[in-house]
Amino acid sequence: MSRPPVKGGDKGRPQNRGSNRGSAQRRHATNHKPSSRPQGEDRYPEVGVQARLVAGVLLNAALEKRTGLDEEMAKSPARDLSPADRAFARACAMGALRRLGEIDQILGKRLKALPGLPTMTILRIAVAQMLVLETPSFAAVSTAVKLAERDNKTRPYKNLINAVLRGIDRDGFGVTKPKANLPEWLAARWQATYGDEAFVGLAEATRFEPATDISVKPSADSAALAQALEANILEGGTLRTDRRGDVASWPHFDEGDWWVQDAAAAIPARLLDVKSGQTALDLCAAPGGKTLQLAAAGASVVALDRSESRLKRLRQNFERTKLQAEVVAIPAEDWEDDRQFDAVLLDAPCSATGTYRRNPEALRAVRPADIAKLADVQHRLLDVAAQKVKIGGKLVYCVCSLEREEGETQMIAFLRRHAGFKTVAADPASVGAPLEALTKEGWLRVLPGQWAEKGSLDGFFIALLERTA
């Protein structure tokens, strides 16, 4: 299904750096200086000006909401780069997106007036290299000046760029606060909704790239896979690894024993707890991580999504994992089928504000008006989902959003409309959720910043309901 602006937490593309790095967190926390160690260049050997140019293109594509960062990666000039340059360009753009507020604070202290966007982009990408990737300062500075020299719009500012970046290299970044990485309107909402203590965790989670999370087929040996993938086993069974690179080259990928899925995104299907032989319907199924969980548990699954292109990846994953599902490309509201199911999962289109650890562009894509529009879509889909649940069956509603209008408020209104449904209180420990995620109503409100000592997880609202009449 097409999901404005960003969908769900179970993305197939891995991240490039693990998140559970205590030393890195301390290093970037307050008054820090650029590192002189060549970590960035060792990691991406011989990357040059073109890779940094593409990083700026990716950054601006995300900020201007023309397209998502990964979609832009599939186009020229990003598509034409070598694998090493592509990896560097993506990592640099993602680092700039994650730390954008702090980067602008650092630059703002040295600029009397903000230059135009082309010059600002060069500066942002250069500081992201120094701050996030730990690229040697001489490489970040020299390539930034070369970039400026290539364009008539930035050439007059090359001396300014050189002076600003060399000043940062000399004096350090200064004190920055992670709250700056959040759009002001979202920061205000979240602080008011979740309180000061939780908000500190939400802001801090903007800073660090998450590790790669993996869901494992029940028939596979999790312990052996954890060893092969250099992973830790989290509560609920998710494997978390700091490995980088193309996941298709990782151990047991071709055997179909596992798939990439954020630890929080794996909770809804666990909560549904389908049994072998039961029937299950996954509405808005693509990209398919939760569908795979239902099928791997032995259920007879129908997977619905309005987007044929998004279902292509779902079908590929089912072929690779040798699992089965009936896949239907149609909007849920238009599906004319009288069947009812033992279990229905609705991972509804949402603002995706809870996915900013993996998708920092989500924070820049959403607008306040989007939340009300999406809430209306969720309302309608919940009513569709209710009709598909057998009496005695279960419904899980979830969104990867931190906005109450898309979570708690939706559930309160649904239970008022549908007297034949009741909440089944979740047991966080049994489904791999943080204990503090349990609400007084029995729902789960998972926040980035929870499980900080383990590397955190995406934000979700999840509710389990039973149909009694």
PDB file of C-alpha atoms in Angstrom, residues 293-394:
ATOM      1  CA  GLN A 293       6.031 -13.984  10.779  1.00  0.00           C
ATOM      2  CA  LEU A 294       2.410 -15.117  10.472  1.00  0.00           C
ATOM      3  CA  ALA A 295       3.222 -17.615   7.737  1.00  0.00           C
ATOM      4  CA  ALA A 296       6.293 -18.913   9.577  1.00  0.00           C
ATOM      5  CA  ALA A 297       4.071 -19.599  12.606  1.00  0.00           C
ATOM      6  CA  GLY A 298       2.021 -21.982  10.457  1.00  0.00           C
ATOM      7  CA  ALA A 299      -1.034 -19.843   9.713  1.00  0.00           C
ATOM      8  CA  SER A 300      -2.846 -19.823   6.391  1.00  0.00           C
ATOM      9  CA  VAL A 301      -2.228 -16.199   5.429  1.00  0.00           C
ATOM     10  CA  VAL A 302      -3.888 -13.736   3.071  1.00  0.00           C
ATOM     11  CA  ALA A 303      -1.709 -10.668   2.424  1.00  0.00           C
ATOM     12  CA  LEU A 304      -3.419  -7.541   1.108  1.00  0.00           C
ATOM     13  CA  ASP A 305      -1.845  -4.342  -0.142  1.00  0.00           C
ATOM     14  CA  ARG A 306      -2.907  -1.700  -2.618  1.00  0.00           C
ATOM     15  CA  SER A 307       0.572  -1.358  -4.151  1.00  0.00           C
ATOM     16  CA  GLU A 308       1.645  -4.021  -6.632  1.00  0.00           C
ATOM     17  CA  SER A 309       5.176  -2.608  -6.691  1.00  0.00           C
ATOM     18  CA  ARG A 310       5.513  -2.923  -2.909  1.00  0.00           C
ATOM     19  CA  LEU A 311       4.119  -6.454  -3.040  1.00  0.00           C
ATOM     20  CA  LYS A 312       6.941  -7.406  -5.403  1.00  0.00           C
ATOM     21  CA  ARG A 313       9.372  -7.355  -2.486  1.00  0.00           C
ATOM     22  CA  LEU A 314       6.949  -9.350  -0.353  1.00  0.00           C
ATOM     23  CA  ARG A 315       6.726 -12.024  -3.041  1.00  0.00           C
ATOM     24  CA  GLN A 316      10.510 -12.137  -3.359  1.00  0.00           C
ATOM     25  CA  ASN A 317      10.877 -12.657   0.383  1.00  0.00           C
ATOM     26  CA  PHE A 318       8.277 -15.423   0.382  1.00  0.00           C
ATOM     27  CA  GLU A 319      10.091 -17.156  -2.472  1.00  0.00           C
ATOM     28  CA  ARG A 320      13.414 -16.872  -0.656  1.00  0.00           C
ATOM     29  CA  THR A 321      12.059 -18.123   2.670  1.00  0.00           C
ATOM     30  CA  LYS A 322       9.961 -20.859   1.039  1.00  0.00           C
ATOM     31  CA  LEU A 323       6.858 -19.716   2.890  1.00  0.00           C
ATOM     32  CA  GLN A 324       3.349 -19.481   1.469  1.00  0.00           C
ATOM     33  CA  ALA A 325       0.684 -16.768   1.415  1.00  0.00           C
ATOM     34  CA  GLU A 326      -2.228 -15.723  -0.760  1.00  0.00           C
ATOM     35  CA  VAL A 327      -1.212 -12.280  -2.042  1.00  0.00           C
ATOM     36  CA  VAL A 328      -3.845  -9.814  -3.272  1.00  0.00           C
ATOM     37  CA  ALA A 329      -3.035  -6.404  -4.770  1.00  0.00           C
ATOM     38  CA  ILE A 330      -6.085  -4.314  -3.872  1.00  0.00           C
ATOM     39  CA  PRO A 331      -7.008  -1.549  -1.415  1.00  0.00           C
ATOM     40  CA  ALA A 332      -8.455  -3.088   1.738  1.00  0.00           C
ATOM     41  CA  GLU A 333     -11.620  -0.984   1.410  1.00  0.00           C
ATOM     42  CA  ASP A 334     -12.268  -2.432  -2.066  1.00  0.00           C
ATOM     43  CA  TRP A 335     -11.659  -6.094  -1.259  1.00  0.00           C
ATOM     44  CA  GLU A 336     -14.951  -7.958  -1.729  1.00  0.00           C
ATOM     45  CA  ASP A 337     -14.410 -11.209   0.087  1.00  0.00           C
ATOM     46  CA  ASP A 338     -16.771 -12.681   2.683  1.00  0.00           C
ATOM     47  CA  ARG A 339     -14.151 -14.682   4.553  1.00  0.00           C
ATOM     48  CA  GLN A 340     -13.515 -14.036   8.221  1.00  0.00           C
ATOM     49  CA  PHE A 341     -10.276 -14.926   9.968  1.00  0.00           C
ATOM     50  CA  ASP A 342      -8.966 -16.173  13.274  1.00  0.00           C
ATOM     51  CA  ALA A 343      -6.440 -13.361  13.293  1.00  0.00           C
ATOM     52  CA  VAL A 344      -6.316  -9.982  11.554  1.00  0.00           C
ATOM     53  CA  LEU A 345      -3.324  -7.646  11.580  1.00  0.00           C
ATOM     54  CA  LEU A 346      -3.720  -4.013  10.561  1.00  0.00           C
ATOM     55  CA  ASP A 347      -0.410  -2.170  10.281  1.00  0.00           C
ATOM     56  CA  ALA A 348      -2.059   1.013   9.085  1.00  0.00           C
ATOM     57  CA  PRO A 349      -0.634   3.793   6.896  1.00  0.00           C
ATOM     58  CA  CYS A 350       0.691   6.437   9.266  1.00  0.00           C
ATOM     59  CA  SER A 351       3.004   9.399   9.703  1.00  0.00           C
ATOM     60  CA  ALA A 352       5.862   6.973  10.517  1.00  0.00           C
ATOM     61  CA  THR A 353       7.333   9.397  13.061  1.00  0.00           C
ATOM     62  CA  GLY A 354       8.432   6.437  15.170  1.00  0.00           C
ATOM     63  CA  THR A 355      10.873   5.227  12.500  1.00  0.00           C
ATOM     64  CA  TYR A 356      13.248   8.195  12.586  1.00  0.00           C
ATOM     65  CA  ARG A 357      16.158   6.105  13.876  1.00  0.00           C
ATOM     66  CA  ARG A 358      16.256   4.225  10.571  1.00  0.00           C
ATOM     67  CA  ASN A 359      14.472   6.818   8.450  1.00  0.00           C
ATOM     68  CA  PRO A 360      15.449  10.287   9.687  1.00  0.00           C
ATOM     69  CA  GLU A 361      13.781  11.799   6.616  1.00  0.00           C
ATOM     70  CA  ALA A 362      10.418  10.841   8.160  1.00  0.00           C
ATOM     71  CA  LEU A 363      10.738  13.760  10.595  1.00  0.00           C
ATOM     72  CA  ARG A 364      11.107  16.227   7.715  1.00  0.00           C
ATOM     73  CA  ALA A 365       8.428  14.678   5.504  1.00  0.00           C
ATOM     74  CA  VAL A 366       5.464  14.851   7.880  1.00  0.00           C
ATOM     75  CA  ARG A 367       3.401  17.984   8.484  1.00  0.00           C
ATOM     76  CA  PRO A 368       0.793  18.637  11.207  1.00  0.00           C
ATOM     77  CA  ALA A 369      -2.055  18.436   8.672  1.00  0.00           C
ATOM     78  CA  ASP A 370      -0.904  14.967   7.587  1.00  0.00           C
ATOM     79  CA  ILE A 371      -1.731  13.486  10.978  1.00  0.00           C
ATOM     80  CA  ALA A 372      -5.429  14.351  10.779  1.00  0.00           C
ATOM     81  CA  LYS A 373      -5.675  13.025   7.209  1.00  0.00           C
ATOM     82  CA  LEU A 374      -3.974   9.782   8.138  1.00  0.00           C
ATOM     83  CA  ALA A 375      -6.152   9.386  11.222  1.00  0.00           C
ATOM     84  CA  ASP A 376      -9.200   9.417   8.944  1.00  0.00           C
ATOM     85  CA  VAL A 377      -7.672   6.648   6.818  1.00  0.00           C
ATOM     86  CA  GLN A 378      -6.887   4.610   9.932  1.00  0.00           C
ATOM     87  CA  HIS A 379     -10.481   5.042  11.181  1.00  0.00           C
ATOM     88  CA  ARG A 380     -11.866   3.585   7.945  1.00  0.00           C
ATOM     89  CA  LEU A 381      -9.383   0.713   7.816  1.00  0.00           C
ATOM     90  CA  LEU A 382     -10.123  -0.269  11.404  1.00  0.00           C
ATOM     91  CA  ASP A 383     -13.798  -0.597  10.525  1.00  0.00           C
ATOM     92  CA  VAL A 384     -12.873  -2.788   7.551  1.00  0.00           C
ATOM     93  CA  ALA A 385     -10.612  -4.917   9.731  1.00  0.00           C
ATOM     94  CA  ALA A 386     -13.352  -5.405  12.333  1.00  0.00           C
ATOM     95  CA  GLN A 387     -15.602  -7.036   9.750  1.00  0.00           C
ATOM     96  CA  LYS A 388     -12.936  -9.608   8.904  1.00  0.00           C
ATOM     97  CA  VAL A 389     -12.481 -10.994  12.433  1.00  0.00           C
ATOM     98  CA  LYS A 390     -14.345 -14.144  13.466  1.00  0.00           C
ATOM     99  CA  ILE A 391     -16.200 -14.154  16.768  1.00  0.00           C
ATOM    100  CA  GLY A 392     -13.563 -15.344  19.199  1.00  0.00           C
ATOM    101  CA  GLY A 393     -10.846 -14.142  16.859  1.00  0.00           C
ATOM    102  CA  LYS A 394      -8.199 -11.480  17.452  1.00  0.00           C
TER     103      LYS A 394
END
